[in-house]
Amino acid sequence: MPETDADPIVAIATAPGRGAVGIVRVSGRGALALAPAICARPLAPRVARFGAFRDADGSTIDQGLAIAFPAPHSYTGEDVLELQAHGGPVVLQLLLARCLRAAAEVVDGTPRLPGLRLARPGEFTERAFLNGKLDLAQAEAVMDLIDAGTEAAARSASRALEGALSQHVHQLADQLTELRALVEATLDFPEEELDAADISAAQERLAAIAHTLAEVQRRTRTGALLQGGLKVVIAGAPNAGKSSLLNALAGAELAIVTPIAGTTRDAVQQSIQIEGVPLHVLDTAGLRDAGADEVERIGIERAWQHIAQADAVLLVHDLTRPAEGTQLAQRIAQHAGARVPIVHIANKRDAAPGAPLPAPDAIAISALHGEGLDALRARLLQLAGWSAGGGDTFTARQRHVQALSECAAHLDAAQQQLAAPELLAEELRLAHRALASITGEVDADALLGEIFARFCIGK
């Protein structure tokens, strides 16, 4: 019998391995019918009851807590039975098998819970989304919260799960719905004779939406960086102190440091945390055009590739050889593009205390002695969008960033189509669809409701 989304499902809901408590969860219409068979009695809604979990012959599998969550007041929005037992793998497998056998037992001529099957990965959260308990962005935040490796990531994922990103998207969608209703009404209901002021206000409304969208984009890019980590590439001329800087930031001797130019041949990566924010730091081969052998030339080519893919570049200047860094700065800026911030690092301050800084905002350090590293860490946190206490950041995914970029592109196109209502309406529709892809919502009903309210259709 093929699997369907309507089948009741069961799974072990806790991580593999041994633990104090393990949970078996059943979800689907009629899931609570298993309670009398396994717990020897029915359960009151949302009341934890302690007792024995019984096998088919009446013997005890384990003792623990059973909780019944009748629909729709459950995680999935369906009937949910949760069995909390001791967290041994064998015990949980026995309890899982008992659920499947009990479901197949015939009572009054029919199986107790027909169709019960093992859940697919993520299916409980998928059902929560399909039943309106979570939107798509919140459902993704569940996995971000589980996967969080730092306190900052966990708090940001929790805010996303509470709906921080979704609220911004809904606000934008509401503004677009109102504007679309106005524009499409001019196409479908010309006899309503909309005020000229309403039409002229479309441009102003569009500009306001674009302004709000830009702020949401900024925060979402920050959220994506907090979720995936900031890729920081250390670049500079040979022997500028790049490897020493990586070692200083990591607090360990990860990269070989020698006075010989070209010691670093390939990128050395280390993931570190600063105030709980993940940073993926890459030490790259020294950038030079002459004097490199074949192996070093490959390393230099890869260094340029990493620079083009970076979220930030630390350009290390050797204050004892200032001309080298100055020559590289423009090339790196051209290669990285305007989107990649370049942080100028004035290294070897201890060897050249009076040397001028290579840029007004350059950070003077001594990678050898650790001087100036606190200022550098603060700058990196600033680039990641971090604020003390976590602020109101929320995790986001690259698809959210892309969807908002798509929305922004359609809004830009809409600005060019103000004199053509048909084309303007289409660009607004596409912008709205891009937003809806973030939360998984469809906007047609909301739009229709807005039109009904404004023009009394059917009067």
Short mmCIF file of C-alpha atoms in Angstrom, two decimals:
data_model
loop_
_atom_site.label_atom_id
_atom_site.label_comp_id
_atom_site.label_asym_id
_atom_site.label_seq_id
_atom_site.Cartn_x
_atom_site.Cartn_y
_atom_site.Cartn_z
CA MET A 1 0.00 0.00 0.00
CA PRO A 2 1.61 3.33 -1.03
CA GLU A 3 2.36 5.97 1.57
CA THR A 4 0.07 8.99 1.72
CA ASP A 5 0.15 12.23 3.69
CA ALA A 6 -3.11 11.14 5.35
CA ASP A 7 -1.58 8.04 6.94
CA PRO A 8 -0.97 8.11 10.69
CA ILE A 9 2.77 8.06 11.42
CA VAL A 10 5.02 6.97 14.26
CA ALA A 11 8.69 7.51 15.04
CA ILE A 12 11.24 7.74 17.81
CA ALA A 13 11.42 11.49 18.38
CA THR A 14 14.64 11.64 20.39
CA ALA A 15 18.21 11.39 19.15
CA PRO A 16 19.82 7.95 18.68
CA GLY A 17 21.83 6.62 21.57
CA ARG A 18 21.33 6.20 25.29
CA GLY A 19 19.72 8.80 27.50
CA ALA A 20 17.57 9.35 30.54
CA VAL A 21 14.39 9.81 28.52
CA GLY A 22 13.33 8.73 25.04
CA ILE A 23 10.13 9.65 23.22
CA VAL A 24 7.98 7.74 20.75
CA ARG A 25 5.48 9.97 18.96
CA VAL A 26 2.37 8.99 17.00
CA SER A 27 0.50 11.53 14.86
CA GLY A 28 -2.60 11.28 12.69
CA ARG A 29 -6.35 10.95 12.83
CA GLY A 30 -7.26 8.33 15.43
CA ALA A 31 -3.77 8.20 16.97
CA LEU A 32 -5.26 8.36 20.47
CA ALA A 33 -6.94 4.99 19.88
CA LEU A 34 -3.59 3.37 20.69
CA ALA A 35 -3.65 4.65 24.28
CA PRO A 36 -5.95 1.94 25.75
CA ALA A 37 -3.90 -0.82 24.10
CA ILE A 38 -0.51 0.45 25.22
CA CYS A 39 -1.34 2.28 28.45
CA ALA A 40 -4.26 0.03 29.49
CA ARG A 41 -6.54 3.06 29.82
CA PRO A 42 -7.65 6.13 27.89
CA LEU A 43 -5.89 9.42 28.53
CA ALA A 44 -7.25 12.83 29.44
CA PRO A 45 -6.24 15.55 26.96
CA ARG A 46 -2.88 17.22 27.66
CA VAL A 47 -2.45 15.51 31.06
CA ALA A 48 0.74 13.53 31.65
CA ARG A 49 -0.12 10.14 33.13
CA PHE A 50 2.49 7.83 34.64
CA GLY A 51 2.10 4.11 34.18
CA ALA A 52 3.23 0.94 32.44
CA PHE A 53 3.52 0.56 28.68
CA ARG A 54 2.03 -2.88 27.92
CA ASP A 55 2.97 -5.39 25.25
CA ALA A 56 0.30 -7.45 23.47
CA ASP A 57 0.46 -10.23 26.13
CA GLY A 58 0.04 -7.71 28.96
CA SER A 59 3.69 -7.77 30.02
CA THR A 60 5.40 -4.47 30.80
CA ILE A 61 7.76 -3.01 28.23
CA ASP A 62 8.66 -0.01 30.40
CA GLN A 63 7.15 2.58 32.68
CA GLY A 64 6.87 6.24 31.80
CA LEU A 65 4.63 9.16 30.93
CA ALA A 66 1.92 9.18 28.27
CA ILE A 67 0.34 12.39 26.97
CA ALA A 68 -2.58 12.77 24.56
CA PHE A 69 -2.86 15.87 22.39
CA PRO A 70 -6.19 15.90 20.53
CA ALA A 71 -6.28 17.83 17.25
CA PRO A 72 -5.87 20.65 16.52
CA HIS A 73 -4.01 21.51 19.72
CA SER A 74 -0.78 19.64 18.99
CA TYR A 75 2.54 20.21 17.27
CA THR A 76 1.33 18.73 13.99
CA GLY A 77 -2.27 19.92 14.26
CA GLU A 78 -3.39 16.26 14.29
CA ASP A 79 -4.13 13.84 17.11
CA VAL A 80 -0.79 13.13 18.77
CA LEU A 81 0.11 10.45 21.31
CA GLU A 82 3.46 10.91 23.01
CA LEU A 83 5.07 8.12 25.02
CA GLN A 84 8.01 9.12 27.21
CA ALA A 85 10.04 6.10 28.29
CA HIS A 86 13.56 5.45 29.49
CA GLY A 87 16.03 6.40 26.76
CA GLY A 88 17.55 3.05 25.91
CA PRO A 89 17.66 2.17 22.20
CA VAL A 90 16.22 -1.33 22.74
CA VAL A 91 13.38 -0.07 24.92
CA LEU A 92 12.40 2.56 22.36
CA GLN A 93 12.51 0.04 19.51
CA LEU A 94 10.26 -2.29 21.50
CA LEU A 95 7.83 0.55 22.14
CA LEU A 96 7.90 1.57 18.47
CA ALA A 97 7.19 -2.01 17.40
CA ARG A 98 4.37 -2.23 19.93
CA CYS A 99 2.72 0.87 18.42
CA LEU A 100 2.83 -0.67 14.94
CA ARG A 101 1.42 -4.02 16.16
CA ALA A 102 -1.28 -2.39 18.25
CA ALA A 103 -2.37 -0.33 15.25
CA ALA A 104 -2.87 -3.53 13.24
CA GLU A 105 -4.84 -5.33 15.96
CA VAL A 106 -8.46 -5.89 14.96
CA VAL A 107 -11.12 -4.39 17.24
CA ASP A 108 -14.80 -4.83 16.35
CA GLY A 109 -13.85 -6.09 12.93
CA THR A 110 -11.45 -3.31 11.93
CA PRO A 111 -7.79 -2.48 12.69
CA ARG A 112 -7.36 -0.21 15.66
CA LEU A 113 -5.38 2.39 13.66
CA PRO A 114 -5.27 1.39 9.98
CA GLY A 115 -2.37 2.58 7.88
CA LEU A 116 0.03 3.47 10.70
CA ARG A 117 3.55 3.65 9.27
CA LEU A 118 7.03 4.88 10.13
CA ALA A 119 7.41 8.62 9.59
CA ARG A 120 9.66 10.01 6.88
CA PRO A 121 12.48 12.38 7.92
CA GLY A 122 11.00 15.71 8.90
CA GLU A 123 7.41 14.55 8.38
CA PHE A 124 6.11 15.73 11.76
CA THR A 125 7.27 19.28 11.04
CA GLU A 126 6.03 18.98 7.45
CA ARG A 127 2.56 18.17 8.80
CA ALA A 128 2.78 21.10 11.19
CA PHE A 129 3.36 23.31 8.14
CA LEU A 130 0.62 21.69 6.05
CA ASN A 131 -1.86 22.05 8.92
CA GLY A 132 -1.06 25.71 9.48
CA LYS A 133 0.77 25.34 12.80
CA LEU A 134 3.97 26.77 11.31
CA ASP A 135 4.75 28.63 8.11
CA LEU A 136 7.62 27.51 5.91
CA ALA A 137 10.18 29.91 7.38
CA GLN A 138 9.29 28.78 10.91
CA ALA A 139 9.49 25.13 9.88
CA GLU A 140 13.02 25.72 8.59
CA ALA A 141 13.88 27.46 11.85
CA VAL A 142 13.09 24.23 13.71
CA MET A 143 16.05 22.53 12.02
CA ASP A 144 18.21 25.64 12.48
CA LEU A 145 17.47 25.50 16.21
CA ILE A 146 18.35 21.81 16.37
CA ASP A 147 21.56 22.35 14.38
CA ALA A 148 22.64 25.49 16.27
CA GLY A 149 26.24 25.19 17.35
CA THR A 150 26.47 28.44 19.29
CA GLU A 151 24.36 30.39 21.74
CA ALA A 152 23.93 33.21 19.22
CA ALA A 153 22.73 30.78 16.56
CA ALA A 154 20.28 29.12 18.97
CA ARG A 155 18.77 32.43 20.10
CA SER A 156 18.49 33.69 16.52
CA ALA A 157 16.85 30.45 15.40
CA SER A 158 14.42 30.69 18.32
CA ARG A 159 13.39 34.16 17.21
CA ALA A 160 12.86 32.88 13.67
CA LEU A 161 10.75 30.03 15.04
CA GLU A 162 8.64 32.56 16.93
CA GLY A 163 7.99 34.25 13.59
CA ALA A 164 10.39 37.21 13.47
CA LEU A 165 11.14 36.79 9.75
CA SER A 166 7.55 35.84 8.97
CA GLN A 167 6.23 39.01 10.59
CA HIS A 168 8.39 41.16 8.32
CA VAL A 169 7.31 39.19 5.27
CA HIS A 170 3.64 39.47 6.24
CA GLN A 171 3.99 43.22 6.70
CA LEU A 172 5.46 43.56 3.22
CA ALA A 173 2.83 41.24 1.77
CA ASP A 174 0.01 43.29 3.32
CA GLN A 175 1.41 46.47 1.79
CA LEU A 176 1.72 44.77 -1.60
CA THR A 177 -1.81 43.37 -1.32
CA GLU A 178 -3.22 46.84 -0.78
CA LEU A 179 -1.26 48.29 -3.69
CA ARG A 180 -2.18 45.40 -5.97
CA ALA A 181 -5.84 45.82 -5.10
CA LEU A 182 -5.66 49.48 -6.10
CA VAL A 183 -3.83 48.79 -9.36
CA GLU A 184 -5.94 45.81 -10.42
CA ALA A 185 -9.12 47.67 -9.58
CA THR A 186 -8.21 50.25 -12.21
CA LEU A 187 -8.08 47.39 -14.72
CA ASP A 188 -11.15 45.40 -13.65
CA PHE A 189 -13.47 48.09 -12.33
CA PRO A 190 -12.94 51.31 -14.30
CA GLU A 191 -16.55 52.33 -13.62
CA GLU A 192 -15.66 52.83 -9.95
CA GLU A 193 -13.84 56.02 -10.96
CA LEU A 194 -10.93 55.87 -8.54
CA ASP A 195 -9.63 59.23 -7.40
CA ALA A 196 -6.65 60.52 -9.34
CA ALA A 197 -4.94 60.96 -5.98
CA ASP A 198 -5.11 57.20 -5.43
CA ILE A 199 -3.39 56.54 -8.73
CA SER A 200 -0.69 59.10 -8.15
CA ALA A 201 -0.12 57.64 -4.68
CA ALA A 202 0.93 54.31 -6.22
CA GLN A 203 4.46 55.55 -6.84
CA GLU A 204 4.79 56.79 -3.28
CA ARG A 205 3.47 53.51 -1.89
CA LEU A 206 5.83 51.55 -4.11
CA ALA A 207 8.79 53.56 -2.86
CA ALA A 208 7.74 52.94 0.76
CA ILE A 209 7.49 49.20 0.14
CA ALA A 210 10.93 49.18 -1.49
CA HIS A 211 12.39 51.03 1.51
CA THR A 212 10.91 48.50 3.95
CA LEU A 213 12.10 45.63 1.77
CA ALA A 214 15.67 46.96 1.77
CA GLU A 215 15.73 46.86 5.58
CA VAL A 216 14.33 43.33 5.64
CA GLN A 217 16.96 42.31 3.08
CA ARG A 218 19.71 43.70 5.28
CA ARG A 219 18.49 41.82 8.33
CA THR A 220 17.93 38.63 6.35
CA ARG A 221 21.46 38.73 4.94
CA THR A 222 22.69 39.07 8.51
CA GLY A 223 20.50 36.15 9.55
CA ALA A 224 21.89 34.01 6.74
CA LEU A 225 25.43 34.81 7.86
CA LEU A 226 24.61 33.91 11.46
CA GLN A 227 23.06 30.65 10.31
CA GLY A 228 25.87 29.59 7.99
CA GLY A 229 28.80 31.56 9.38
CA LEU A 230 30.84 34.40 7.93
CA LYS A 231 33.48 33.35 5.38
CA VAL A 232 36.53 35.51 6.13
CA VAL A 233 39.51 35.33 3.77
CA ILE A 234 42.92 36.53 4.94
CA ALA A 235 44.82 37.92 1.95
CA GLY A 236 47.99 39.85 1.34
CA ALA A 237 51.53 39.72 0.03
CA PRO A 238 53.90 36.89 1.04
CA ASN A 239 55.27 37.19 4.58
CA ALA A 240 52.79 39.94 5.52
CA GLY A 241 51.75 37.90 8.56
CA LYS A 242 48.61 36.18 7.26
CA SER A 243 49.36 32.80 8.82
CA SER A 244 50.36 34.42 12.10
CA LEU A 245 47.02 36.23 12.10
CA LEU A 246 45.10 32.99 11.56
CA ASN A 247 47.00 31.36 14.41
CA ALA A 248 46.35 34.35 16.66
CA LEU A 249 42.60 34.36 15.93
CA ALA A 250 42.33 30.59 16.36
CA GLY A 251 44.53 30.49 19.44
CA ALA A 252 46.49 27.56 18.00
CA GLU A 253 49.41 26.93 15.66
CA LEU A 254 47.35 25.88 12.65
CA ALA A 255 49.43 27.36 9.84
CA ILE A 256 53.18 27.03 9.33
CA VAL A 257 54.96 30.35 9.82
CA THR A 258 58.48 30.89 8.41
CA PRO A 259 60.44 33.85 6.99
CA ILE A 260 60.43 32.12 3.59
CA ALA A 261 58.13 33.73 1.05
CA GLY A 262 55.52 31.33 -0.32
CA THR A 263 55.37 29.07 2.75
CA THR A 264 51.57 28.88 2.50
CA ARG A 265 50.74 27.04 -0.72
CA ASP A 266 47.04 26.27 -0.21
CA ALA A 267 44.24 27.66 1.90
CA VAL A 268 44.17 26.70 5.57
CA GLN A 269 40.69 26.98 7.08
CA GLN A 270 39.61 27.14 10.68
CA SER A 271 36.14 27.74 12.08
CA ILE A 272 36.15 29.91 15.18
CA GLN A 273 33.56 31.65 17.34
CA ILE A 274 33.54 35.23 18.49
CA GLU A 275 30.80 35.95 21.03
CA GLY A 276 29.06 32.82 19.74
CA VAL A 277 29.08 33.99 16.10
CA PRO A 278 30.59 31.37 13.73
CA LEU A 279 33.40 32.56 11.48
CA HIS A 280 35.14 30.43 8.84
CA VAL A 281 38.61 31.95 8.48
CA LEU A 282 40.85 31.03 5.53
CA ASP A 283 44.56 31.77 5.33
CA THR A 284 45.54 31.94 1.66
CA ALA A 285 48.74 31.91 -0.33
CA GLY A 286 50.64 35.18 -0.56
CA LEU A 287 49.61 37.16 -3.64
CA ARG A 288 52.47 37.93 -6.01
CA ASP A 289 53.10 37.79 -9.76
CA ALA A 290 56.78 36.86 -9.91
CA GLY A 291 59.01 34.34 -8.18
CA ALA A 292 56.38 31.69 -7.53
CA ASP A 293 56.84 28.07 -8.56
CA GLU A 294 54.08 25.99 -10.16
CA VAL A 295 52.63 24.74 -6.87
CA GLU A 296 52.57 28.23 -5.39
CA ARG A 297 50.94 29.63 -8.54
CA ILE A 298 48.08 27.15 -8.12
CA GLY A 299 47.74 28.28 -4.50
CA ILE A 300 47.62 31.93 -5.59
CA GLU A 301 44.94 31.16 -8.18
CA ARG A 302 42.86 29.47 -5.49
CA ALA A 303 43.40 32.44 -3.21
CA TRP A 304 41.78 34.73 -5.81
CA GLN A 305 38.88 32.28 -6.08
CA HIS A 306 38.34 32.37 -2.32
CA ILE A 307 38.46 36.17 -2.34
CA ALA A 308 35.69 36.28 -4.94
CA GLN A 309 33.51 34.02 -2.75
CA ALA A 310 34.25 35.72 0.58
CA ASP A 311 31.84 37.51 2.89
CA ALA A 312 34.75 39.67 4.07
CA VAL A 313 38.45 40.02 3.22
CA LEU A 314 41.16 40.82 5.74
CA LEU A 315 43.88 42.51 3.69
CA VAL A 316 47.06 42.21 5.73
CA HIS A 317 49.57 45.02 5.19
CA ASP A 318 53.17 44.62 6.37
CA LEU A 319 53.99 48.02 7.89
CA THR A 320 57.67 47.37 7.23
CA ARG A 321 56.88 46.99 3.48
CA PRO A 322 53.93 49.36 2.91
CA ALA A 323 54.13 49.50 -0.90
CA GLU A 324 53.12 45.84 -1.35
CA GLY A 325 49.77 46.18 0.41
CA THR A 326 48.93 49.40 -1.40
CA GLN A 327 49.42 47.73 -4.77
CA LEU A 328 47.22 44.78 -3.80
CA ALA A 329 44.34 46.78 -2.33
CA GLN A 330 42.92 47.93 -5.65
CA ARG A 331 43.27 44.51 -7.29
CA ILE A 332 41.48 42.80 -4.40
CA ALA A 333 38.69 45.38 -4.46
CA GLN A 334 38.18 44.80 -8.19
CA HIS A 335 38.27 41.03 -7.80
CA ALA A 336 35.99 40.84 -4.75
CA GLY A 337 33.41 43.33 -6.01
CA ALA A 338 31.54 46.04 -4.19
CA ARG A 339 29.53 43.59 -2.05
CA VAL A 340 32.59 42.25 -0.20
CA PRO A 341 33.90 44.50 2.59
CA ILE A 342 37.69 44.78 2.84
CA VAL A 343 39.20 45.28 6.28
CA HIS A 344 42.72 46.71 6.16
CA ILE A 345 44.98 45.10 8.75
CA ALA A 346 48.19 47.00 9.55
CA ASN A 347 50.39 44.20 10.84
CA LYS A 348 53.81 44.28 12.55
CA ARG A 349 52.98 47.44 14.47
CA ASP A 350 55.60 46.38 17.00
CA ALA A 351 58.32 46.46 14.29
CA ALA A 352 57.20 49.78 12.75
CA PRO A 353 55.43 51.78 15.49
CA GLY A 354 55.64 55.09 13.60
CA ALA A 355 54.59 53.89 10.16
CA PRO A 356 51.45 55.49 8.68
CA LEU A 357 48.35 53.32 8.44
CA PRO A 358 47.40 52.08 4.95
CA ALA A 359 43.80 53.32 5.28
CA PRO A 360 41.92 55.66 7.64
CA ASP A 361 39.92 52.78 9.12
CA ALA A 362 42.82 50.30 9.19
CA ILE A 363 43.25 48.21 12.33
CA ALA A 364 46.81 48.22 13.67
CA ILE A 365 47.86 44.87 15.12
CA SER A 366 50.81 42.73 15.99
CA ALA A 367 49.81 39.19 15.08
CA LEU A 368 52.99 37.95 16.75
CA HIS A 369 52.17 39.50 20.13
CA GLY A 370 48.35 39.60 19.91
CA GLU A 371 48.05 43.38 20.03
CA GLY A 372 44.96 44.90 18.40
CA LEU A 373 43.10 41.61 18.02
CA ASP A 374 40.17 42.76 20.20
CA ALA A 375 39.54 45.63 17.78
CA LEU A 376 39.67 43.20 14.87
CA ARG A 377 37.22 40.83 16.55
CA ALA A 378 34.85 43.74 17.15
CA ARG A 379 35.04 44.69 13.46
CA LEU A 380 34.29 41.12 12.40
CA LEU A 381 31.25 41.03 14.69
CA GLN A 382 30.10 44.29 13.16
CA LEU A 383 30.39 42.81 9.66
CA ALA A 384 28.33 39.81 10.77
CA GLY A 385 25.59 42.14 12.04
CA TRP A 386 26.03 41.01 15.63
CA SER A 387 25.02 43.18 18.56
CA ALA A 388 25.54 42.67 22.28
CA GLY A 389 22.92 40.33 23.67
CA GLY A 390 21.93 39.19 20.19
CA GLY A 391 19.58 42.13 19.59
CA ASP A 392 16.64 41.16 17.43
CA THR A 393 18.55 39.06 14.90
CA PHE A 394 16.98 35.93 13.47
CA THR A 395 18.38 33.13 11.37
CA ALA A 396 17.60 33.02 7.69
CA ARG A 397 18.55 30.88 4.75
CA GLN A 398 20.05 31.66 1.40
CA ARG A 399 16.75 30.94 -0.30
CA HIS A 400 15.16 33.70 1.79
CA VAL A 401 17.86 36.11 0.64
CA GLN A 402 17.28 35.08 -2.96
CA ALA A 403 13.50 35.40 -2.68
CA LEU A 404 13.80 38.92 -1.29
CA SER A 405 16.25 39.83 -4.05
CA GLU A 406 13.75 38.55 -6.60
CA CYS A 407 11.04 40.62 -4.95
CA ALA A 408 13.25 43.71 -5.05
CA ALA A 409 13.97 43.16 -8.77
CA HIS A 410 10.25 43.04 -9.55
CA LEU A 411 9.63 46.19 -7.49
CA ASP A 412 12.36 47.96 -9.45
CA ALA A 413 10.69 46.83 -12.67
CA ALA A 414 7.32 48.01 -11.34
CA GLN A 415 8.77 51.49 -10.83
CA GLN A 416 9.41 51.59 -14.58
CA GLN A 417 5.86 50.49 -15.45
CA LEU A 418 3.77 53.07 -13.58
CA ALA A 419 2.35 54.33 -16.88
CA ALA A 420 1.33 50.80 -17.95
CA PRO A 421 -1.14 49.39 -15.39
CA GLU A 422 -1.19 45.90 -16.93
CA LEU A 423 2.59 45.53 -16.71
CA LEU A 424 2.67 47.19 -13.29
CA ALA A 425 0.10 44.70 -11.97
CA GLU A 426 2.12 41.78 -13.30
CA GLU A 427 5.37 42.96 -11.68
CA LEU A 428 3.57 43.44 -8.37
CA ARG A 429 2.09 39.95 -8.66
CA LEU A 430 5.53 38.45 -9.24
CA ALA A 431 6.97 40.42 -6.32
CA HIS A 432 4.14 39.13 -4.13
CA ARG A 433 4.76 35.55 -5.27
CA ALA A 434 8.45 35.84 -4.36
CA LEU A 435 7.47 36.92 -0.84
CA ALA A 436 4.93 34.10 -0.56
CA SER A 437 7.65 31.56 -1.33
CA ILE A 438 9.38 32.45 1.95
CA THR A 439 6.47 31.50 4.17
CA GLY A 440 4.82 29.06 1.77
CA GLU A 441 1.60 31.07 1.62
CA VAL A 442 -0.67 31.82 -1.32
CA ASP A 443 -1.88 35.37 -1.58
CA ALA A 444 -4.91 35.05 -3.90
CA ASP A 445 -7.53 34.92 -1.13
CA ALA A 446 -6.00 37.88 0.70
CA LEU A 447 -6.01 39.91 -2.50
CA LEU A 448 -9.61 39.01 -3.30
CA GLY A 449 -10.68 39.95 0.20
CA GLU A 450 -8.99 43.32 -0.12
CA ILE A 451 -10.79 44.01 -3.40
CA PHE A 452 -14.15 43.01 -1.89
CA ALA A 453 -13.64 45.36 1.04
CA ARG A 454 -12.70 48.33 -1.12
CA PHE A 455 -15.26 48.07 -3.94
CA CYS A 456 -18.25 46.21 -2.51
CA ILE A 457 -18.32 43.67 -5.34
CA GLY A 458 -21.75 42.08 -5.66
CA LYS A 459 -23.60 45.00 -4.10
#
